[in-house]
Amino acid sequence: MSYDNVEVPDDGNAITVDEDTGELAVPSNPIIPIIYGDGIGTDVAPAAQQVLDAAAEATGRSIEWMRLYAGESARERYDENLPDETVEAIREHRVAIKGPLTTPVGSGFRSLNVALRKRLDLYANVRPTYHLEGVPSPVKNPEKMDMVNFRENTEDVYAGIEWEAGTDEVEQVREFVEEEMGETGVIHDGPVGIGIKPISEFGSKRLIREAIDYAIENDRDSVTLVHKGNIMKFTEAAFRDWGYELAAEEYGDEVITEDTLWEEYDGEAPEGAVVVKDRIADNMLQQLLTRTEQYDVLAMPNLNGDYLSDAAGAQIGGLGIAPGANLGDGRVLAEPVHGSAPKYAGEDKVNPTAMILSGRIMLEQLGWDDAADLIRDAVETTISAGEVTYDLHRQIEGGTKLATSEYADAVCARIEELS
Ligand code: NAP
């Protein structure tokens, strides 16, 4: 494909997918698209790039970066927020990384992040939440947290099906609902906005399948389906029921339910079996704090996943640390959990760890586990030595406060030492 505003690196080869296995085929010098993003994206993305380059080089590889544009940087070049060639370049190159993109609240354009995930069918948002030694935390035992959250990315109230108060569409939906539900007053009189929450068998099962596959491949103990099915019976409860159905249909002895665990195994899971259980979302939010170590892999619809992963992120040091990635079939778009924090934009101040560790997930997806582990160890030793950005510095005694770029230099120096 030829591009208007994108420079394709001369060196480097494209990542492809093996037609037979569906696995990524990764050269040692892949072309990787990167979107710096809005606000602090221009601070954290170059820092992450520098660290990822150092880890690739230390393990005998290289990354050939291809800069793409979305949000403000796209408006400057294309006069639109999400140019087709940005989406197509990610589709073609399969594995990419992005910084945060600003979404206006209420009015203005819809979320570019949601649009990217939907257009590329990146249906699983994966957020590993683990504690790095030395990272200050508001809880007493942050090391108990070692979870991987799988959040459905394409449906739920995020599907973008909603109508503004005062429109004809709202009146049509109001009439339909009142006719169907057989009672008036379900929706209050006067101005009302209405949104729709689709949760499908297809969307739920493919997300939960990713979570169970991950648990089996990574020797995890359990997958917890997090839902609000006591209230939303045909959406959230259906998500749970489809999860149990999938576990029974596709996994045989590899997976057992929590009921079976207690009825047949007295609470001791057989060697290698993954336990599938479910929790109501509000209870799950308190269990994150009170019974942290009992949870492992979580699978949830879009909104629950959004809330829960920020809450879990807080326990291991906050948004400056929490990484993520969006996965589809043969496609990866890594991105930190945090947003564009506009008040800090361009100040060379914020913590790039979340973006660096998102890059680490990307490297794991490439099968570069040695480079990924090197990054984890380098970040951990840097933070343990008290070399941190402002967000962690304000929570620890002593320590050296570093700028974003200085912190990236410090992590790269550790990579060199450790390799
Ligand atoms: P935010 O940008 O994540 O920032 C909230 C606060 O979190 C910051 O003020 C800062 O706290 C802390 N923080 C975030 N990133 C940090 C980092 N790298 N290092 C240190 N501290 C960090 O959330 P927001 O202000 O709610 O959202 C701003 C914009 O980002 C919105 O337009 C939103 O839609 C968008 N957003 C985008 C994504 C995405 O691109 N995937 C995700 C979430 C939000 P302190 O001020 O206390 O230091």
Coordinates of C-alpha atoms and ligand atoms in Angstrom, one line a residue:
M1 CA 0.0 0.0 0.0
S2 CA 1.2 3.5 -0.7
Y3 CA 0.7 6.3 1.9
D4 CA 0.3 10.1 1.7
N5 CA 1.8 11.1 5.0
V6 CA 3.5 8.0 6.3
E7 CA 7.1 7.2 5.7
V8 CA 7.7 3.4 5.4
P9 CA 11.2 2.5 6.7
D10 CA 13.6 1.3 4.0
D11 CA 15.1 -1.4 6.3
G12 CA 12.8 -3.8 8.0
N13 CA 10.3 -6.5 7.1
A14 CA 6.6 -6.7 7.6
I15 CA 5.1 -9.1 10.2
T16 CA 2.8 -11.6 8.6
V17 CA 0.5 -14.4 9.8
D18 CA 1.1 -18.1 9.1
E19 CA -2.0 -19.2 7.2
D20 CA -2.0 -22.7 8.7
T21 CA -1.5 -21.9 12.3
G22 CA -2.8 -18.3 12.5
E23 CA 0.4 -17.4 14.5
L24 CA 2.4 -14.3 13.8
A25 CA 5.5 -14.8 11.7
V26 CA 8.0 -12.2 13.0
P27 CA 11.3 -11.2 11.3
S28 CA 14.2 -10.0 13.4
N29 CA 13.8 -6.5 12.1
P30 CA 10.0 -5.9 12.0
I31 CA 8.4 -2.7 10.9
I32 CA 6.3 -1.5 13.8
P33 CA 3.8 1.3 13.5
I34 CA 3.7 3.8 16.4
I35 CA 1.2 6.5 17.2
Y36 CA 2.6 9.0 19.7
G37 CA -0.9 10.2 20.6
D38 CA -2.1 13.4 22.3
G39 CA -1.0 15.3 25.4
I40 CA 1.7 13.3 27.3
G41 CA 1.8 10.9 24.4
T42 CA 4.6 13.0 22.9
D43 CA 6.6 12.6 26.2
V44 CA 6.0 8.9 26.9
A45 CA 6.0 7.4 23.4
P46 CA 9.6 8.5 22.5
A47 CA 10.8 7.3 25.9
A48 CA 9.2 3.9 25.3
Q49 CA 10.6 3.7 21.8
Q50 CA 14.1 4.3 23.2
V51 CA 13.7 1.5 25.8
L52 CA 12.2 -0.9 23.3
D53 CA 15.1 -0.2 20.9
A54 CA 17.6 -0.9 23.6
A55 CA 16.0 -4.2 24.5
A56 CA 15.8 -5.3 20.9
E57 CA 19.4 -4.4 20.3
A58 CA 20.5 -6.2 23.4
T59 CA 18.9 -9.3 22.1
G60 CA 20.3 -9.1 18.6
R61 CA 17.3 -7.6 16.8
S62 CA 16.0 -4.2 15.7
I63 CA 12.6 -2.5 15.5
E64 CA 12.0 -0.3 12.4
W65 CA 9.5 2.3 13.5
M66 CA 6.8 3.7 11.2
R67 CA 5.2 6.8 12.6
L68 CA 1.4 7.0 12.2
Y69 CA -0.9 9.8 13.1
A70 CA -4.2 10.1 15.0
G71 CA -5.9 12.8 17.1
E72 CA -4.2 16.2 17.1
S73 CA -1.2 15.1 15.0
A74 CA -3.6 13.8 12.3
R75 CA -5.7 17.0 12.3
E76 CA -2.5 18.9 11.5
R77 CA -1.6 16.6 8.6
Y78 CA -4.9 15.3 7.3
D79 CA -7.5 17.6 8.7
E80 CA -9.3 14.6 10.3
N81 CA -8.9 12.7 13.6
L82 CA -8.4 9.2 12.4
P83 CA -7.2 8.9 8.8
D84 CA -7.9 5.7 6.9
E85 CA -4.3 5.2 6.2
T86 CA -3.5 5.1 9.9
V87 CA -6.0 2.3 10.3
E88 CA -4.9 0.5 7.2
A89 CA -1.2 0.7 8.1
I90 CA -1.9 -1.0 11.4
R91 CA -4.1 -3.6 9.7
E92 CA -1.3 -4.3 7.2
H93 CA 1.6 -4.4 9.7
R94 CA -0.4 -6.3 12.3
V95 CA 1.5 -5.3 15.5
A96 CA 1.6 -1.6 16.6
I97 CA 1.8 0.5 19.7
K98 CA 0.1 3.8 20.6
G99 CA 0.1 6.5 23.2
P100 CA -3.1 8.0 24.6
L101 CA -5.7 10.0 22.5
T102 CA -7.9 12.7 24.0
T103 CA -11.7 12.2 23.8
P104 CA -13.8 15.3 24.6
V105 CA -16.6 14.6 27.2
G106 CA -20.2 15.1 26.1
S107 CA -19.9 16.9 22.8
G108 CA -17.4 16.7 20.0
F109 CA -16.0 13.6 18.3
R110 CA -16.4 10.0 19.6
S111 CA -13.5 8.2 21.1
L112 CA -10.7 7.5 18.6
N113 CA -9.5 4.7 20.9
V114 CA -12.8 3.0 20.7
A115 CA -13.0 3.6 16.9
L116 CA -9.5 2.0 16.4
R117 CA -10.4 -1.0 18.5
K118 CA -13.6 -1.5 16.6
R119 CA -12.3 -0.9 13.1
L120 CA -9.4 -3.3 13.6
D121 CA -11.7 -5.7 15.5
L122 CA -9.3 -5.7 18.4
Y123 CA -11.8 -7.5 20.6
A124 CA -9.8 -8.2 23.7
N125 CA -8.2 -5.5 25.9
V126 CA -5.6 -7.2 28.0
R127 CA -4.2 -5.5 31.1
P128 CA -1.7 -7.5 33.2
T129 CA -1.5 -6.0 36.7
Y130 CA 1.5 -7.1 38.7
H131 CA 3.6 -5.3 41.3
L132 CA 7.2 -4.3 40.6
E133 CA 9.5 -4.2 43.7
G134 CA 10.0 -0.7 45.0
V135 CA 6.9 0.8 43.5
P136 CA 4.9 2.6 46.2
S137 CA 1.3 1.5 46.6
P138 CA -1.7 2.6 48.7
V139 CA -2.2 -1.0 49.9
K140 CA -0.1 -2.9 52.5
N141 CA 0.7 -5.9 50.3
P142 CA 0.8 -4.9 46.7
E143 CA 2.8 -8.0 45.8
K144 CA -0.4 -10.1 46.3
M145 CA -1.7 -8.6 43.0
D146 CA -0.9 -10.6 40.0
M147 CA -3.9 -10.5 37.7
V148 CA -4.5 -10.3 34.0
N149 CA -7.7 -8.5 33.0
F150 CA -9.4 -9.4 29.7
R151 CA -11.9 -6.7 28.9
E152 CA -14.3 -7.0 25.9
N153 CA -13.6 -4.2 23.5
T154 CA -16.3 -4.0 20.9
E155 CA -19.7 -4.0 22.5
D156 CA -21.6 -3.1 25.7
V157 CA -22.6 0.5 26.3
Y158 CA -19.4 1.4 24.5
A159 CA -20.9 0.3 21.2
G160 CA -21.8 4.0 20.6
I161 CA -25.6 3.4 20.0
E162 CA -27.2 6.3 21.8
W163 CA -29.5 9.2 21.1
E164 CA -29.5 12.7 22.5
A165 CA -32.3 14.1 24.6
G166 CA -35.0 15.9 22.6
T167 CA -34.4 14.0 19.3
D168 CA -37.1 12.1 17.4
E169 CA -35.1 8.9 17.8
V170 CA -35.5 9.1 21.6
E171 CA -39.2 9.5 21.3
Q172 CA -39.4 6.4 19.0
V173 CA -37.3 4.3 21.4
R174 CA -39.4 5.6 24.4
E175 CA -42.6 4.5 22.6
F176 CA -41.2 1.2 21.7
V177 CA -40.0 0.5 25.3
E178 CA -43.3 1.5 26.8
E179 CA -45.2 -0.7 24.4
E180 CA -42.9 -3.6 25.0
M181 CA -42.6 -3.3 28.7
G182 CA -46.3 -2.8 29.1
E183 CA -46.0 0.1 31.5
T184 CA -45.4 3.8 31.3
G185 CA -43.0 5.7 33.6
V186 CA -40.1 3.2 33.0
I187 CA -38.4 6.2 31.4
H188 CA -39.0 9.5 33.1
D189 CA -41.0 12.1 31.3
G190 CA -39.1 15.1 30.0
P191 CA -35.7 15.2 28.3
V192 CA -33.8 11.9 28.4
G193 CA -30.8 10.5 26.6
I194 CA -31.0 6.8 25.7
G195 CA -28.2 4.3 25.0
I196 CA -28.2 0.6 24.1
K197 CA -26.2 -2.1 25.6
P198 CA -25.6 -5.0 23.2
I199 CA -23.8 -8.1 24.6
S200 CA -23.6 -11.0 22.1
E201 CA -22.9 -14.7 22.4
F202 CA -20.2 -14.3 19.7
G203 CA -18.5 -11.3 21.4
S204 CA -18.7 -12.8 24.9
K205 CA -17.4 -16.2 23.9
R206 CA -14.5 -15.0 21.8
L207 CA -13.3 -12.8 24.7
I208 CA -13.7 -15.5 27.3
R209 CA -11.9 -18.0 25.0
E210 CA -8.9 -15.6 24.9
A211 CA -8.9 -15.4 28.7
I212 CA -9.2 -19.2 29.2
D213 CA -6.6 -19.9 26.5
Y214 CA -4.2 -17.4 28.2
A215 CA -4.8 -19.1 31.6
I216 CA -4.1 -22.6 30.2
E217 CA -1.0 -21.4 28.3
N218 CA 0.4 -19.5 31.3
D219 CA -0.3 -22.0 34.0
R220 CA -2.8 -19.7 35.7
D221 CA -5.2 -21.1 38.4
S222 CA -8.5 -19.5 37.6
V223 CA -10.6 -17.3 35.2
T224 CA -13.2 -15.2 36.9
L225 CA -16.2 -13.9 34.9
V226 CA -17.1 -10.5 36.3
H227 CA -20.6 -9.3 35.6
K228 CA -23.6 -7.5 37.0
G229 CA -26.0 -10.3 36.0
N230 CA -28.2 -9.9 39.1
I231 CA -29.5 -6.7 37.7
M232 CA -28.9 -7.0 33.9
K233 CA -30.2 -10.5 33.2
F234 CA -30.2 -10.5 29.4
T235 CA -26.8 -8.9 29.0
E236 CA -24.5 -9.3 31.9
A237 CA -25.9 -12.6 33.1
A238 CA -25.9 -13.8 29.6
F239 CA -22.2 -13.0 29.4
R240 CA -21.6 -15.2 32.5
D241 CA -23.8 -18.1 31.1
W242 CA -22.1 -18.0 27.7
G243 CA -18.8 -18.2 29.6
Y244 CA -19.7 -21.3 31.4
E245 CA -21.2 -22.8 28.3
L246 CA -18.0 -22.2 26.4
A247 CA -15.9 -23.7 29.2
A248 CA -18.0 -26.9 29.1
E249 CA -18.2 -27.1 25.3
E250 CA -14.6 -26.5 24.4
Y251 CA -12.2 -27.3 27.2
G252 CA -13.1 -30.8 28.6
D253 CA -11.1 -31.6 31.7
E254 CA -8.7 -28.7 31.3
V255 CA -11.3 -26.4 32.9
I256 CA -13.6 -27.1 35.9
T257 CA -16.2 -24.8 37.5
E258 CA -16.0 -23.6 41.1
D259 CA -19.0 -25.7 42.0
T260 CA -17.3 -28.8 40.7
L261 CA -14.1 -27.8 42.5
W262 CA -16.0 -28.0 45.9
E263 CA -18.5 -30.8 45.1
E264 CA -15.9 -33.2 43.6
Y265 CA -12.5 -32.1 44.6
D266 CA -13.0 -30.6 48.1
G267 CA -11.6 -27.2 47.0
E268 CA -8.2 -28.6 45.6
A269 CA -8.1 -28.2 41.8
P270 CA -6.6 -31.2 40.0
E271 CA -3.1 -30.6 38.6
G272 CA -3.2 -28.3 35.5
A273 CA -6.9 -27.6 35.6
V274 CA -8.1 -24.0 35.4
V275 CA -11.1 -23.1 37.6
V276 CA -13.8 -21.0 36.0
K277 CA -15.8 -18.9 38.5
D278 CA -17.9 -15.8 38.5
R279 CA -18.3 -12.7 40.7
I280 CA -20.8 -9.8 40.7
A281 CA -18.9 -6.7 39.7
D282 CA -19.4 -4.6 42.8
N283 CA -18.3 -7.5 45.0
M284 CA -15.3 -8.0 42.8
L285 CA -14.2 -4.4 43.3
Q286 CA -14.0 -5.0 47.0
Q287 CA -12.5 -8.5 46.6
L288 CA -9.7 -6.9 44.6
L289 CA -8.6 -5.3 47.9
T290 CA -9.7 -7.9 50.5
R291 CA -8.9 -11.2 48.7
T292 CA -6.4 -10.1 46.1
E293 CA -4.5 -13.4 45.9
Q294 CA -7.6 -15.4 45.1
Y295 CA -7.9 -13.9 41.7
D296 CA -5.8 -14.5 38.6
V297 CA -7.3 -14.0 35.2
L298 CA -10.5 -11.9 34.9
A299 CA -12.8 -11.8 31.9
M300 CA -15.5 -9.0 31.7
P301 CA -17.7 -7.0 29.5
N302 CA -16.4 -3.6 28.4
L303 CA -17.6 -1.2 31.1
N304 CA -16.8 -3.5 34.1
G305 CA -13.4 -4.0 32.6
D306 CA -12.7 -0.3 32.2
Y307 CA -13.5 0.5 35.9
L308 CA -11.9 -2.6 37.3
S309 CA -8.6 -2.3 35.5
D310 CA -8.0 1.3 36.7
A311 CA -8.9 0.2 40.3
A312 CA -6.5 -2.8 40.0
G313 CA -3.9 -0.4 38.5
A314 CA -4.1 1.8 41.6
Q315 CA -3.1 -1.1 43.8
I316 CA 0.2 -1.6 42.0
G317 CA 1.3 2.0 41.8
G318 CA -1.2 3.9 39.6
L319 CA -1.8 4.9 36.1
G320 CA 1.9 5.8 35.5
I321 CA 2.7 2.1 35.8
A322 CA -0.4 0.2 34.4
P323 CA 0.2 -1.3 30.8
G324 CA -2.2 -2.8 28.3
A325 CA -2.7 -4.1 24.8
N326 CA -5.6 -4.7 22.5
L327 CA -5.7 -8.1 20.8
G328 CA -7.6 -9.4 17.7
D329 CA -7.0 -12.4 15.5
G330 CA -3.4 -12.0 14.3
R331 CA -3.3 -8.4 15.4
V332 CA -2.0 -6.4 18.4
L333 CA -2.2 -2.8 19.4
A334 CA -0.4 -2.1 22.7
E335 CA -1.3 1.0 24.7
P336 CA -1.0 2.2 28.3
V337 CA -4.1 2.3 30.5
H338 CA -3.7 6.0 31.2
G339 CA -5.0 8.9 29.2
S340 CA -3.4 12.0 27.7
A341 CA -3.2 14.0 31.0
P342 CA -3.2 17.3 29.0
K343 CA -2.0 19.4 32.0
Y344 CA 1.4 17.7 31.9
A345 CA 1.8 17.6 28.0
G346 CA 5.2 18.4 26.7
E347 CA 6.7 18.9 30.2
D348 CA 9.0 15.9 30.1
K349 CA 7.6 15.0 33.5
V350 CA 5.2 12.1 33.6
N351 CA 6.0 8.4 34.1
P352 CA 6.6 6.5 30.8
T353 CA 6.6 3.1 32.6
A354 CA 3.0 2.3 31.6
M355 CA 3.9 2.8 27.9
I356 CA 7.2 1.0 28.3
L357 CA 5.5 -2.0 29.9
S358 CA 2.8 -1.9 27.2
G359 CA 5.7 -2.3 24.8
R360 CA 6.8 -5.2 26.9
I361 CA 3.4 -6.9 26.2
M362 CA 3.9 -6.2 22.5
L363 CA 7.3 -7.9 22.6
E364 CA 5.8 -10.9 24.3
Q365 CA 3.3 -11.1 21.5
L366 CA 6.2 -11.1 19.0
G367 CA 7.6 -14.1 20.9
W368 CA 10.6 -11.9 22.1
D369 CA 10.3 -13.1 25.7
D370 CA 14.0 -12.5 26.5
A371 CA 13.7 -8.8 25.4
A372 CA 10.4 -8.5 27.3
D373 CA 11.9 -9.9 30.5
L374 CA 14.9 -7.6 30.2
I375 CA 12.6 -4.6 30.1
R376 CA 10.8 -5.8 33.2
D377 CA 14.0 -6.3 35.1
A378 CA 15.5 -3.0 34.0
V379 CA 12.4 -1.1 35.0
E380 CA 12.3 -2.9 38.4
T381 CA 15.9 -2.2 39.2
T382 CA 15.6 1.4 38.2
I383 CA 12.6 2.0 40.4
S384 CA 14.1 -0.1 43.3
A385 CA 17.1 2.2 43.2
G386 CA 14.7 5.1 43.8
E387 CA 15.2 6.6 40.3
V388 CA 11.6 7.6 39.6
T389 CA 9.4 10.2 38.0
Y390 CA 7.3 12.8 40.0
D391 CA 4.3 10.5 40.6
L392 CA 6.3 7.9 42.4
H393 CA 8.8 10.3 43.9
R394 CA 6.0 12.1 45.9
Q395 CA 5.2 8.7 47.5
I396 CA 8.6 7.5 48.6
E397 CA 11.2 8.7 51.1
G398 CA 14.3 9.9 49.4
G399 CA 14.8 8.8 45.9
T400 CA 15.8 10.9 42.8
K401 CA 13.2 12.7 40.8
L402 CA 13.8 12.2 37.1
A403 CA 12.3 13.7 34.0
T404 CA 10.6 11.4 31.6
S405 CA 13.6 11.4 29.3
E406 CA 16.1 10.9 32.1
Y407 CA 14.1 8.0 33.4
A408 CA 14.2 6.4 29.9
D409 CA 18.0 6.9 29.9
A410 CA 18.3 5.2 33.3
V411 CA 16.2 2.2 32.2
C412 CA 18.4 1.9 29.0
A413 CA 21.5 2.0 31.2
R414 CA 20.1 -0.9 33.3
I415 CA 19.3 -2.9 30.1
E416 CA 22.9 -2.5 29.1
E417 CA 24.1 -3.6 32.5
L418 CA 21.7 -6.6 32.7
S419 CA 22.3 -7.9 29.2
Ligands
NAP1 P1 -5.5 10.6 32.5 O1 -5.0 11.3 31.3 O2 -5.1 9.1 32.6 O3 -4.9 11.4 33.8 C1 -5.4 11.3 35.1 C2 -4.3 11.5 36.1 O4 -3.6 10.2 36.2 C3 -3.2 12.5 35.8 O5 -3.6 13.8 36.1 C4 -2.1 12.0 36.7 O6 -2.4 12.2 38.1 C5 -2.2 10.5 36.5 N1 -1.4 10.0 35.3 C6 -1.9 9.6 34.1 N2 -0.9 9.2 33.3 C7 0.2 9.3 34.0 C8 1.6 9.1 33.8 N3 2.1 8.6 32.6 N4 2.5 9.4 34.7 C9 2.1 9.8 35.9 N5 0.8 10.1 36.2 C10 -0.1 9.8 35.3 O7 -7.0 10.7 32.7 P2 -8.1 11.9 32.3 O8 -7.5 13.2 32.8 O9 -9.3 11.4 32.9 O10 -8.2 11.8 30.8 C11 -7.5 12.8 29.9 C12 -7.9 12.4 28.5 O11 -7.4 11.1 28.1 C13 -9.4 12.3 28.2 O12 -9.6 13.0 26.9 C14 -9.7 10.8 28.1 O13 -10.8 10.6 27.2 C15 -8.4 10.4 27.5 N6 -8.1 8.9 27.7 C16 -7.5 8.2 26.7 C17 -7.2 6.9 26.9 C18 -6.6 6.2 25.8 O14 -6.0 6.8 24.9 N7 -6.6 4.8 25.8 C19 -7.4 6.3 28.2 C20 -8.0 7.0 29.2 C21 -8.3 8.4 29.0 P3 -1.8 13.4 39.0 O15 -2.3 14.7 38.4 O16 -2.4 13.1 40.3 O17 -0.3 13.3 39.0

